Every structure is written in structure tokens, then in C-alpha cells.
PDB file of C-alpha atoms in Angstrom:
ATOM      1  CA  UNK A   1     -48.798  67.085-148.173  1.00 51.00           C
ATOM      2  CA  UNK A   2     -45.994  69.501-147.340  1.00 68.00           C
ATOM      3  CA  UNK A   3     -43.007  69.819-149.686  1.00 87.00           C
ATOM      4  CA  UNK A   4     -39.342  70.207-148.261  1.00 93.00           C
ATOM      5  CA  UNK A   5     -39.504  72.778-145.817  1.00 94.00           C
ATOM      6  CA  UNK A   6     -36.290  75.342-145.024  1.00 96.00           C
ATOM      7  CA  UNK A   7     -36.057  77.656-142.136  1.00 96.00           C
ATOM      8  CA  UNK A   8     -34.733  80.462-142.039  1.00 97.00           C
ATOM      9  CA  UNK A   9     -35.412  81.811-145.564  1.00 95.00           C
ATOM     10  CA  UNK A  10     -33.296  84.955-145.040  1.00 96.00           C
ATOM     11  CA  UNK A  11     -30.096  84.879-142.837  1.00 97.00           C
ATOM     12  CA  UNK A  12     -27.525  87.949-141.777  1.00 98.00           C
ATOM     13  CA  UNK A  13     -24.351  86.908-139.583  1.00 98.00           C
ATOM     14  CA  UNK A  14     -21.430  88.639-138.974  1.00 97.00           C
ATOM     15  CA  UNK A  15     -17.966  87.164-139.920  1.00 97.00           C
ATOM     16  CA  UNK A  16     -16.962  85.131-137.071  1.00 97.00           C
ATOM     17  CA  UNK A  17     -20.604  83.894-135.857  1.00 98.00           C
ATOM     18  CA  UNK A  18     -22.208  80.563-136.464  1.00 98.00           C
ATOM     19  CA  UNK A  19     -25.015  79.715-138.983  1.00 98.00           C
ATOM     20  CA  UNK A  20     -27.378  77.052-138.347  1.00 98.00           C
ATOM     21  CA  UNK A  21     -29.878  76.221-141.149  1.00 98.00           C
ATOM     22  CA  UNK A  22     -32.994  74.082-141.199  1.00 98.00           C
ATOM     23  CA  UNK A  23     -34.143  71.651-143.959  1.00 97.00           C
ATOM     24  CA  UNK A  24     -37.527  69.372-143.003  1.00 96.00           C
ATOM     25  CA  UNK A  25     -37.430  66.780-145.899  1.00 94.00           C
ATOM     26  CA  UNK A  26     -41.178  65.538-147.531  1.00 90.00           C
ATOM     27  CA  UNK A  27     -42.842  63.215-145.512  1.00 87.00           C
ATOM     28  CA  UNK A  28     -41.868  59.828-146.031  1.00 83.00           C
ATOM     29  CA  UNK A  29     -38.642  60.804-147.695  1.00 87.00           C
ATOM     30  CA  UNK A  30     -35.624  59.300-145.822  1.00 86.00           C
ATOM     31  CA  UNK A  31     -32.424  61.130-147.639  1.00 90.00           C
ATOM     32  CA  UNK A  32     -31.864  65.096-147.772  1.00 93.00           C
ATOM     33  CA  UNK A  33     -29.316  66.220-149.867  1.00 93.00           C
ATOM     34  CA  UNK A  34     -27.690  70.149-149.422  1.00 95.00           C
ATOM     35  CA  UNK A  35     -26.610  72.261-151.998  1.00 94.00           C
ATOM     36  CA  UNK A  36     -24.677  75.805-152.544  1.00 95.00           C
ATOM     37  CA  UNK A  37     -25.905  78.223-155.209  1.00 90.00           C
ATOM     38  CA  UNK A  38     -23.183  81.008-155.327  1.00 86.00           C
ATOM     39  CA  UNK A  39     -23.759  84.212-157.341  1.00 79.00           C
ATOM     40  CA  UNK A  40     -24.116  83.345-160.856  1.00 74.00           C
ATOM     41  CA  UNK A  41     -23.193  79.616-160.532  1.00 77.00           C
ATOM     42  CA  UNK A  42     -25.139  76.208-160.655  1.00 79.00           C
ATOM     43  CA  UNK A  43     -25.949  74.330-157.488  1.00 85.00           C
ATOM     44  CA  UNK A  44     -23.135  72.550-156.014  1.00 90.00           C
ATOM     45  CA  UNK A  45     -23.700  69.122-154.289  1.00 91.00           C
ATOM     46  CA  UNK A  46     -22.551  69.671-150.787  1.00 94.00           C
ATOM     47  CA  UNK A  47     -23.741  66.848-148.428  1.00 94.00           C
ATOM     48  CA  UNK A  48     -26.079  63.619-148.786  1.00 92.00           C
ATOM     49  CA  UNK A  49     -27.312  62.510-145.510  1.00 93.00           C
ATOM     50  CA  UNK A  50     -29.988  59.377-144.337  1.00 90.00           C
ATOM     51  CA  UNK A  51     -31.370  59.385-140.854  1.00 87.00           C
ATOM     52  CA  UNK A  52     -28.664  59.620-138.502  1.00 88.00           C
ATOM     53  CA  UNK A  53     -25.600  59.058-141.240  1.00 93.00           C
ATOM     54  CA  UNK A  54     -23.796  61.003-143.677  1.00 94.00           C
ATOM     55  CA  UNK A  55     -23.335  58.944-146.701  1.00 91.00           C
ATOM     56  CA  UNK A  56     -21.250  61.474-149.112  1.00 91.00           C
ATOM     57  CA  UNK A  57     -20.229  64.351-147.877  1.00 93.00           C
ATOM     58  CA  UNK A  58     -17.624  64.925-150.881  1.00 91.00           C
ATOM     59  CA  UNK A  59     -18.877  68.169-151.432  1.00 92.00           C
ATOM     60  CA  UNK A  60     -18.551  69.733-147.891  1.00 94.00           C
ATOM     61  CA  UNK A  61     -15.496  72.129-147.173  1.00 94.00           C
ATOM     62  CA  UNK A  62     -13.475  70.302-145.063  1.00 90.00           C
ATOM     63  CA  UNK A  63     -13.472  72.673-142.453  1.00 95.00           C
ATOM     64  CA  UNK A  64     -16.358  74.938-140.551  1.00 97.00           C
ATOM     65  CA  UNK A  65     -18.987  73.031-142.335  1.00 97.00           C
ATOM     66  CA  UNK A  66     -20.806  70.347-141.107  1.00 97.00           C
ATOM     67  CA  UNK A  67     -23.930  68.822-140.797  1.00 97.00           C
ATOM     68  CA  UNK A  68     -26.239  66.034-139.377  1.00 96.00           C
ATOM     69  CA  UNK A  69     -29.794  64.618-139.916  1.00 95.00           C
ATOM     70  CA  UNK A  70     -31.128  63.136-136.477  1.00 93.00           C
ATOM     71  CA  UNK A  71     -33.257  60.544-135.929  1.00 89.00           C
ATOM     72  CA  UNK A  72     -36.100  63.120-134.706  1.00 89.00           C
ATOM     73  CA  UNK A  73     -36.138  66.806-135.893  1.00 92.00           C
ATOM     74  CA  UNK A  74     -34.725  68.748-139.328  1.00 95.00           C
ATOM     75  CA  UNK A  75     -31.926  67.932-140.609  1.00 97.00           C
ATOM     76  CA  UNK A  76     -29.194  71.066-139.730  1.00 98.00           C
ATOM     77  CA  UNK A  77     -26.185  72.316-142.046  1.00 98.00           C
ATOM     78  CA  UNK A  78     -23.964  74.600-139.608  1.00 98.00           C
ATOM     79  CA  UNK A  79     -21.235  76.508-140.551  1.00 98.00           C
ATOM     80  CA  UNK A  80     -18.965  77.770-137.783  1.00 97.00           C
ATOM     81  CA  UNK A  81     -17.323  81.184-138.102  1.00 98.00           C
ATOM     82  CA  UNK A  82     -18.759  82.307-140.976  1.00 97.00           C
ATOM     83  CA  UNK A  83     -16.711  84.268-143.851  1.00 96.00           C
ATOM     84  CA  UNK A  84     -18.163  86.637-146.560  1.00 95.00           C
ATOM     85  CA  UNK A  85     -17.535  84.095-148.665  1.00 94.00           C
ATOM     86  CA  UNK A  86     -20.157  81.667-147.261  1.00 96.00           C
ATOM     87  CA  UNK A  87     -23.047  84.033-148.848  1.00 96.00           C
ATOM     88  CA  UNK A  88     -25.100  81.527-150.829  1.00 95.00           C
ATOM     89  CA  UNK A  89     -28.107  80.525-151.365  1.00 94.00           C
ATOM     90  CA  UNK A  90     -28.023  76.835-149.949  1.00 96.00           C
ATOM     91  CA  UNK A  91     -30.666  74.833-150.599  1.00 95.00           C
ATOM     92  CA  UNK A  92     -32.064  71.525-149.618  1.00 95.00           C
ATOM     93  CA  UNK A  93     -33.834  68.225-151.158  1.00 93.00           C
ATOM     94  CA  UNK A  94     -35.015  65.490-150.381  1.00 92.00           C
ATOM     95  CA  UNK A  95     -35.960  61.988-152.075  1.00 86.00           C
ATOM     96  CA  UNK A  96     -37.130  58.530-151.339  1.00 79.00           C
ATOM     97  CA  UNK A  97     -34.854  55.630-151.590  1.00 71.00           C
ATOM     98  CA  UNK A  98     -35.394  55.057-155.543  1.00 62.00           C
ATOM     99  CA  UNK A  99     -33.028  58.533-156.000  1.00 59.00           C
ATOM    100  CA  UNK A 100     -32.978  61.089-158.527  1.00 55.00           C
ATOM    101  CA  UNK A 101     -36.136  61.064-160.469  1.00 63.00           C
ATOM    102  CA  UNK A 102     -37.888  62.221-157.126  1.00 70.00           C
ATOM    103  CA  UNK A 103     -36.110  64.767-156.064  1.00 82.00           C
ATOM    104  CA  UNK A 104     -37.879  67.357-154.125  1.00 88.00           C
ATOM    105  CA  UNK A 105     -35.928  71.226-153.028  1.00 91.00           C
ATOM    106  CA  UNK A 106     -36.610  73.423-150.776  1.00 93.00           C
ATOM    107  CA  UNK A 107     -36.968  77.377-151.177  1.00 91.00           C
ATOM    108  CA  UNK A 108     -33.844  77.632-149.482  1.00 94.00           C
ATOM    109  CA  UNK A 109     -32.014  79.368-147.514  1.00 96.00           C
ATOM    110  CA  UNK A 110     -30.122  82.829-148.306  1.00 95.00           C
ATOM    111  CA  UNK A 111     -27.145  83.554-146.070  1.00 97.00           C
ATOM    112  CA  UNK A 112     -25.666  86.775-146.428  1.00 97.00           C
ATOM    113  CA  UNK A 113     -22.318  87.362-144.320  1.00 97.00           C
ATOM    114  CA  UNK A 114     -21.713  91.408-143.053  1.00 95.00           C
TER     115      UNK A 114
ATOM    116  CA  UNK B   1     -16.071  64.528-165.900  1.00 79.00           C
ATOM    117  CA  UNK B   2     -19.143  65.539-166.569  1.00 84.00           C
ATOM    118  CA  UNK B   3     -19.873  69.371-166.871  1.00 88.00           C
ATOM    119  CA  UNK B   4     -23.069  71.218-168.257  1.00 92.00           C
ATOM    120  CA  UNK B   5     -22.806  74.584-169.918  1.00 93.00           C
ATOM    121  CA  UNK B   6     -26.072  76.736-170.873  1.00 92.00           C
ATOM    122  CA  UNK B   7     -26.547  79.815-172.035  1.00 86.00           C
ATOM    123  CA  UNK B   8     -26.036  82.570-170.158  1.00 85.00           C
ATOM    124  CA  UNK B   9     -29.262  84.770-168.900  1.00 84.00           C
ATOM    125  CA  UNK B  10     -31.105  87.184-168.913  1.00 92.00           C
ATOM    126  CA  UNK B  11     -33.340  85.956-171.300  1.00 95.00           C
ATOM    127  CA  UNK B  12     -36.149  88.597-172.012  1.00 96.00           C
ATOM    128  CA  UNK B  13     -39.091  88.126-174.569  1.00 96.00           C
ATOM    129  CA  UNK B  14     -42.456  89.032-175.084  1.00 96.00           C
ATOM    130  CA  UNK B  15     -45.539  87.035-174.391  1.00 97.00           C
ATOM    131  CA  UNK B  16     -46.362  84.378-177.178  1.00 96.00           C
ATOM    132  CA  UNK B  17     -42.811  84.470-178.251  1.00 97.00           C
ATOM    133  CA  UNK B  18     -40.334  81.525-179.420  1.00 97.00           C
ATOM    134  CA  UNK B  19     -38.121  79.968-176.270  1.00 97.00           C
ATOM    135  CA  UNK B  20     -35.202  78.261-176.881  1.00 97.00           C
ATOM    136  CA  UNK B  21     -32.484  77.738-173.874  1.00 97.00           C
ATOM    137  CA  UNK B  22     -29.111  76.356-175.327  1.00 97.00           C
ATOM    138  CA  UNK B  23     -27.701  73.451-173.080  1.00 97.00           C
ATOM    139  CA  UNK B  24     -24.705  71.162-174.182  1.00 96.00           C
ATOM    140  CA  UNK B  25     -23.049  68.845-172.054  1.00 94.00           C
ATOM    141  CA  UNK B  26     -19.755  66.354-171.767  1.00 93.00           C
ATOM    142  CA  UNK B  27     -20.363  63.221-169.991  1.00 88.00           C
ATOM    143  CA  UNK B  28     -19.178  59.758-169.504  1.00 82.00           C
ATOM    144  CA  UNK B  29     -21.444  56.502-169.868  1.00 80.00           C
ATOM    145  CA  UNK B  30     -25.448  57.442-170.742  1.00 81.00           C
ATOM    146  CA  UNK B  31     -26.473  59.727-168.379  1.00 88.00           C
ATOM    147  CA  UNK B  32     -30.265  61.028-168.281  1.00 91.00           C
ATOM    148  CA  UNK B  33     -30.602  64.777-168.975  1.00 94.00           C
ATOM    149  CA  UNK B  34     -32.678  67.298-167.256  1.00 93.00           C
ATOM    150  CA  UNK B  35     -34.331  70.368-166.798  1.00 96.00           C
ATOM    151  CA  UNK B  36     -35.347  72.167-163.753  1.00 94.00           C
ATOM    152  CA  UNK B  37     -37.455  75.391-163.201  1.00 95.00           C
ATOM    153  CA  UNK B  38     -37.324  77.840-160.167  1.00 91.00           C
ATOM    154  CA  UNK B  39     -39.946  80.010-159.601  1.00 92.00           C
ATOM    155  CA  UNK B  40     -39.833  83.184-157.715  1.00 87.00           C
ATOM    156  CA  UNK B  41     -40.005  82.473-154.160  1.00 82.00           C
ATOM    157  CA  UNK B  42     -39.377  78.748-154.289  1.00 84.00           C
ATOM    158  CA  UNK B  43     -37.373  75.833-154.527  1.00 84.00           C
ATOM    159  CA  UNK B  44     -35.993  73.671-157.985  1.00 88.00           C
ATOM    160  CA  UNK B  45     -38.754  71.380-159.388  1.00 90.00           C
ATOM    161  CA  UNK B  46     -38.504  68.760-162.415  1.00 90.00           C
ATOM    162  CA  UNK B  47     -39.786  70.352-165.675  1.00 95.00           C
ATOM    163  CA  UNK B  48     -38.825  67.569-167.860  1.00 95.00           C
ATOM    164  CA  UNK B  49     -36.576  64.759-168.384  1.00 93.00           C
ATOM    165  CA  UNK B  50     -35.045  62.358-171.125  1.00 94.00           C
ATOM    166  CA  UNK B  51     -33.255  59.242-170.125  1.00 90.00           C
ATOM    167  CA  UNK B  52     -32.094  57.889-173.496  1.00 91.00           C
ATOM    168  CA  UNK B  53     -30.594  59.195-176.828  1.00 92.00           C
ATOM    169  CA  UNK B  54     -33.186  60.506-179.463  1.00 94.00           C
ATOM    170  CA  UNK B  55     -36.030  60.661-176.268  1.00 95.00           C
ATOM    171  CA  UNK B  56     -37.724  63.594-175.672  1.00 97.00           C
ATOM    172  CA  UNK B  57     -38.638  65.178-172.596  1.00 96.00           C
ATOM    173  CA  UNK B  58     -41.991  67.331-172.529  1.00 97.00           C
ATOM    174  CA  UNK B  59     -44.142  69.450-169.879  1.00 96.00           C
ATOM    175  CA  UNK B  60     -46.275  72.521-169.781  1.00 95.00           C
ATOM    176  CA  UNK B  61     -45.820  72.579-173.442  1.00 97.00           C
ATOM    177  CA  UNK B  62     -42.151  72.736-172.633  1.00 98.00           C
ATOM    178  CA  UNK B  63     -39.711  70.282-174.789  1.00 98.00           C
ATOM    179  CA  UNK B  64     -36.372  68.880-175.011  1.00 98.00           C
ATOM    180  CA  UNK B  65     -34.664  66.282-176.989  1.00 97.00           C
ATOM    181  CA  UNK B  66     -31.290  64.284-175.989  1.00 96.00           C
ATOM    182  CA  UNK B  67     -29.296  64.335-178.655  1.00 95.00           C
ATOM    183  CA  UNK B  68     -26.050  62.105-178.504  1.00 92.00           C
ATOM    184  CA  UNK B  69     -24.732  63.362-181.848  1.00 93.00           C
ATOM    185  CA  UNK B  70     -24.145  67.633-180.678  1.00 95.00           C
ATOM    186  CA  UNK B  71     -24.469  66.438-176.850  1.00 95.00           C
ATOM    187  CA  UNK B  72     -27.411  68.874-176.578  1.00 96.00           C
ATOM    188  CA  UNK B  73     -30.744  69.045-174.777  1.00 97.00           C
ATOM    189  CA  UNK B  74     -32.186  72.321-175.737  1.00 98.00           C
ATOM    190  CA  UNK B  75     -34.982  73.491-173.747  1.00 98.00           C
ATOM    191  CA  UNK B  76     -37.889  74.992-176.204  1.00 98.00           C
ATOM    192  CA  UNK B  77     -41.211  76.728-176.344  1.00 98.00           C
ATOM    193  CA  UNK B  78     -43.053  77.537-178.810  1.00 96.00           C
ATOM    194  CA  UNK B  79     -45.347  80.328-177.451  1.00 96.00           C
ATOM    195  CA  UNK B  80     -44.251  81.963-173.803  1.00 97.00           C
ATOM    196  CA  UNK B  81     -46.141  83.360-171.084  1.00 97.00           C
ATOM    197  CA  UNK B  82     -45.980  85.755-168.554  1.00 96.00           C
ATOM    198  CA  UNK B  83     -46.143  82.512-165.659  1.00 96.00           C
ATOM    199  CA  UNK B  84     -43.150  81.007-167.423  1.00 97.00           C
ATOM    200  CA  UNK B  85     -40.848  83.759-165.863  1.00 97.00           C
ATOM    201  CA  UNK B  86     -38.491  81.956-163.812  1.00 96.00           C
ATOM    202  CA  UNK B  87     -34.832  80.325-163.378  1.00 93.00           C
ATOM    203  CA  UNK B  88     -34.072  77.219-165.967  1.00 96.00           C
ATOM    204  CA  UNK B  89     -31.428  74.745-164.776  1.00 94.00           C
ATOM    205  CA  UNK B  90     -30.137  72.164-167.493  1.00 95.00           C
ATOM    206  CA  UNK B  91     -28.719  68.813-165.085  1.00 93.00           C
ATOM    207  CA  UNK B  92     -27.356  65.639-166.188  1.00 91.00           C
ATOM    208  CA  UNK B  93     -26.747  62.337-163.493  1.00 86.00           C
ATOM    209  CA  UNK B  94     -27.686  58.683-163.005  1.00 75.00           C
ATOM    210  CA  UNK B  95     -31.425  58.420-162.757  1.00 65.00           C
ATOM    211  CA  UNK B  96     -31.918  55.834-160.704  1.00 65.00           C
ATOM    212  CA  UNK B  97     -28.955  56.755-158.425  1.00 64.00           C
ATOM    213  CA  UNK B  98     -28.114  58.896-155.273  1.00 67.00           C
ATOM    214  CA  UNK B  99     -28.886  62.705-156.287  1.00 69.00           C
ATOM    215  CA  UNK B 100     -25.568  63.347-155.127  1.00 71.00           C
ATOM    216  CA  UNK B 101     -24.537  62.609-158.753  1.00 77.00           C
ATOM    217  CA  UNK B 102     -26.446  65.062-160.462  1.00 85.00           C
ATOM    218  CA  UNK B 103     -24.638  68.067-162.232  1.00 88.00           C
ATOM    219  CA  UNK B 104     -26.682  71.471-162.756  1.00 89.00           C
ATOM    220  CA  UNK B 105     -25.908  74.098-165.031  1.00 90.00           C
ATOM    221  CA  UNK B 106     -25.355  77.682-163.847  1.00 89.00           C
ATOM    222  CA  UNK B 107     -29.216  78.916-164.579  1.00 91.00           C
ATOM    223  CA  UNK B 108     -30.926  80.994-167.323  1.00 94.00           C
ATOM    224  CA  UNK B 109     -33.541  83.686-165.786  1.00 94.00           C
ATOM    225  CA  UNK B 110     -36.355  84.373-168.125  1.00 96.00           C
ATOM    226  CA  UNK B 111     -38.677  87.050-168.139  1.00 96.00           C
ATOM    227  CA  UNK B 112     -41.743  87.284-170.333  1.00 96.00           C
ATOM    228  CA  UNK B 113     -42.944  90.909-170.771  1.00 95.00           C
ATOM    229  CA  UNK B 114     -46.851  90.960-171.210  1.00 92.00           C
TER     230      UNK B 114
END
């Protein structure tokens, strides 16, 4: 039974280019969830999505960032011209319905920004 | 709102030693407590959890007890390993409730020398 899959693990872009990364939530699970891990900070609750709708995205900057969870395929968190400050490690997670208490993460994603 | 603090890392001991891993937190309403482990190479998983005041949480001989009175849930050991090297993440949120609630700490990397 795979876990929460990310893709890429490692990921260089330029200031100015776009970063697309990949988060394939546990089979069965319906809700993905995206967090930012800066440098020597917690995990910050970015975006919670369901199959095809974003349900709190009150931790998304409100501009550059967005992201979407189709009904087929990964769900994708894109950030459009990407600043140095964007290096993170973002991670995602996913869980079934019942919430919290099942909460499954990814090995995330680590963007670093030249 | 709610906030968790916990102690700042590196945390370095020797194999067989004593663990303790300060975490204090403010909070509104009863929240359930948590801690989370990161291994080297992968993504947050549940170490333990403790939903009410006075419970305590326990896994892979790991322990930690809510306590209402200090606002604490101190993650303990009482005899490392070299395996148990890893990032520790104190969290607080709803338990049954959208993840997008859930407040981590900053982290506390140990490393167990042999």
C-alpha cells in the first residue's frame, strides 16, 4: 500500500521561472493538505484541497501560488515566478474524511530558488 | 491563538541515554496534543498522541503526558538509540477535524551517537 507520494524530491529554478510540484495522496484518501517548512521553522498550513475543490486555502500567499487537485492525476501546488524566498521544503498529506488522527505526509519536496 | 514552542535543537546524546524534548503550548478550548517524528529521507509520521488532560500518549517506548496545569506535553525516553535520530515536531489541533487546524512546532533534530 503506497504512502503519499511527492515528485520531484529535489527542485532548482531560477527567479522568475515556474515551479510545479507533485503530491499523489494514499489510496483511498480523498483530501491532501500542503505545507511550507522554511529554514528553522515549523510547517505552515498552506492549502486543503478535496477532489476537484479547494476548501481552505487560508494559508496560500495570495499571489503566485496556487494549486488544484483534479478529478484524475496528483494533486499540483504551482508557484509562478519564483523568488529566493520560495526555498522551502513543502510538503504534502493526505487523510480520509474522519481528519487529523490519519494524517499521512509525504517526503516532500525541496525547492531551492538560484 | 494557539502557538507551540519547543525546544530548540540540536539535541545530541549518546546511545542508552535519557530523552526529554520540552514542548509548551497556549491554546483555546481542549485541543489534542501531538508528536510527530521525521526520519531522514522521509515524510512526518504520528509518534504519539493525547487527546485529554492527564492522558498520556506512548510509542516505541516514547511518552508524553498532557498536562493542563504547565500547558506541557514533554516528549521523553528513557534509554535512546542510534534509530531514534531524527526531527521531533510537538502539534496541537482538533482531532477529529480538518488537518488544516493543526499547529506544529518548529522541530528538534536529535542525534544519538553510538
Amino acid at each position: 500500500n503506497a504512502g503519499v507520494m511527492q515528485n520531484p524530491r529535489h527542485l532548482v529554478r531560477r527567479r522568475g521561472q515556474e515551479a510545479r510540484l507533485r503530491c499523489s495522496p494514499m489510496k483511498g484518501h480523498s483530501h491532501v493538505y500542503w505545507y511550507r517548512q522554511l529554514p528553522e521553522e515549523g510547517l505552515k498550513f498552506m492549502v486543503y484541497l478535496q477532489k476537484e475543490n479547494i476548501i481552505d486555502e487560508s494559508g496560500m500567499p495570495k499571489e503566485r501560488f496556487s494549486a488544484e487537485f483534479p478529478k484524475e492525476g496528483p494533486s499540483i501546488l504551482r508557484i509562478q515566478q519564483v523568488v529566493r524566498g520560495d526555498s522551502a521544503a513543502y510538503f504534502c498529506a493526505s487523510s480520509p474524511p474522519s481528519g487529523s488522527e490519519k494524517l499521512f505526509f509525504g517526503s516532500g519536496t525541496q525547492l531551492s530558488v538560484l | 491563538g494557539n502557538s507551540v514552542t519547543q525546544m530548540e535543537g540540536p539535541v545530541t546524546l549518546s546511545e542508552e541515554a535519557f530523552l526529554t524534548i520540552n514542548c509548551t503550548y497556549t491554546a483555546t478550548g481542549y485541543p489534542s496534543l501531538f508528536w510527530y517524528v521525521q526520519y531522514p529521507g522521509e515524510g512526518l509520521q504520528l509518534l504519539l498522541k493525547a487527546t485529554k488532560a492527564d492522558d498520556k500518549g506512548s510509542n516505541k517506548g516514547f511518552e508524553a503526558t498532557y498536562r493542563k496545569e504547565t500547558t506541557s506535553f514533554h516528549l521523553e525516553k528513557g534509554s535512546v538509540q542510534v534509530s531514534d535520530s531524527a526531527v521531533y515536531f510537538c502539534a496541537l489541533g482538533p482531532l477529529y477535524s480538518s488537518a488544516s487546524k493543526i499547529i506544529f512546532g518548529s522541530g528538534t533534530r536529535l542525534s544519538i551517537r553510538p
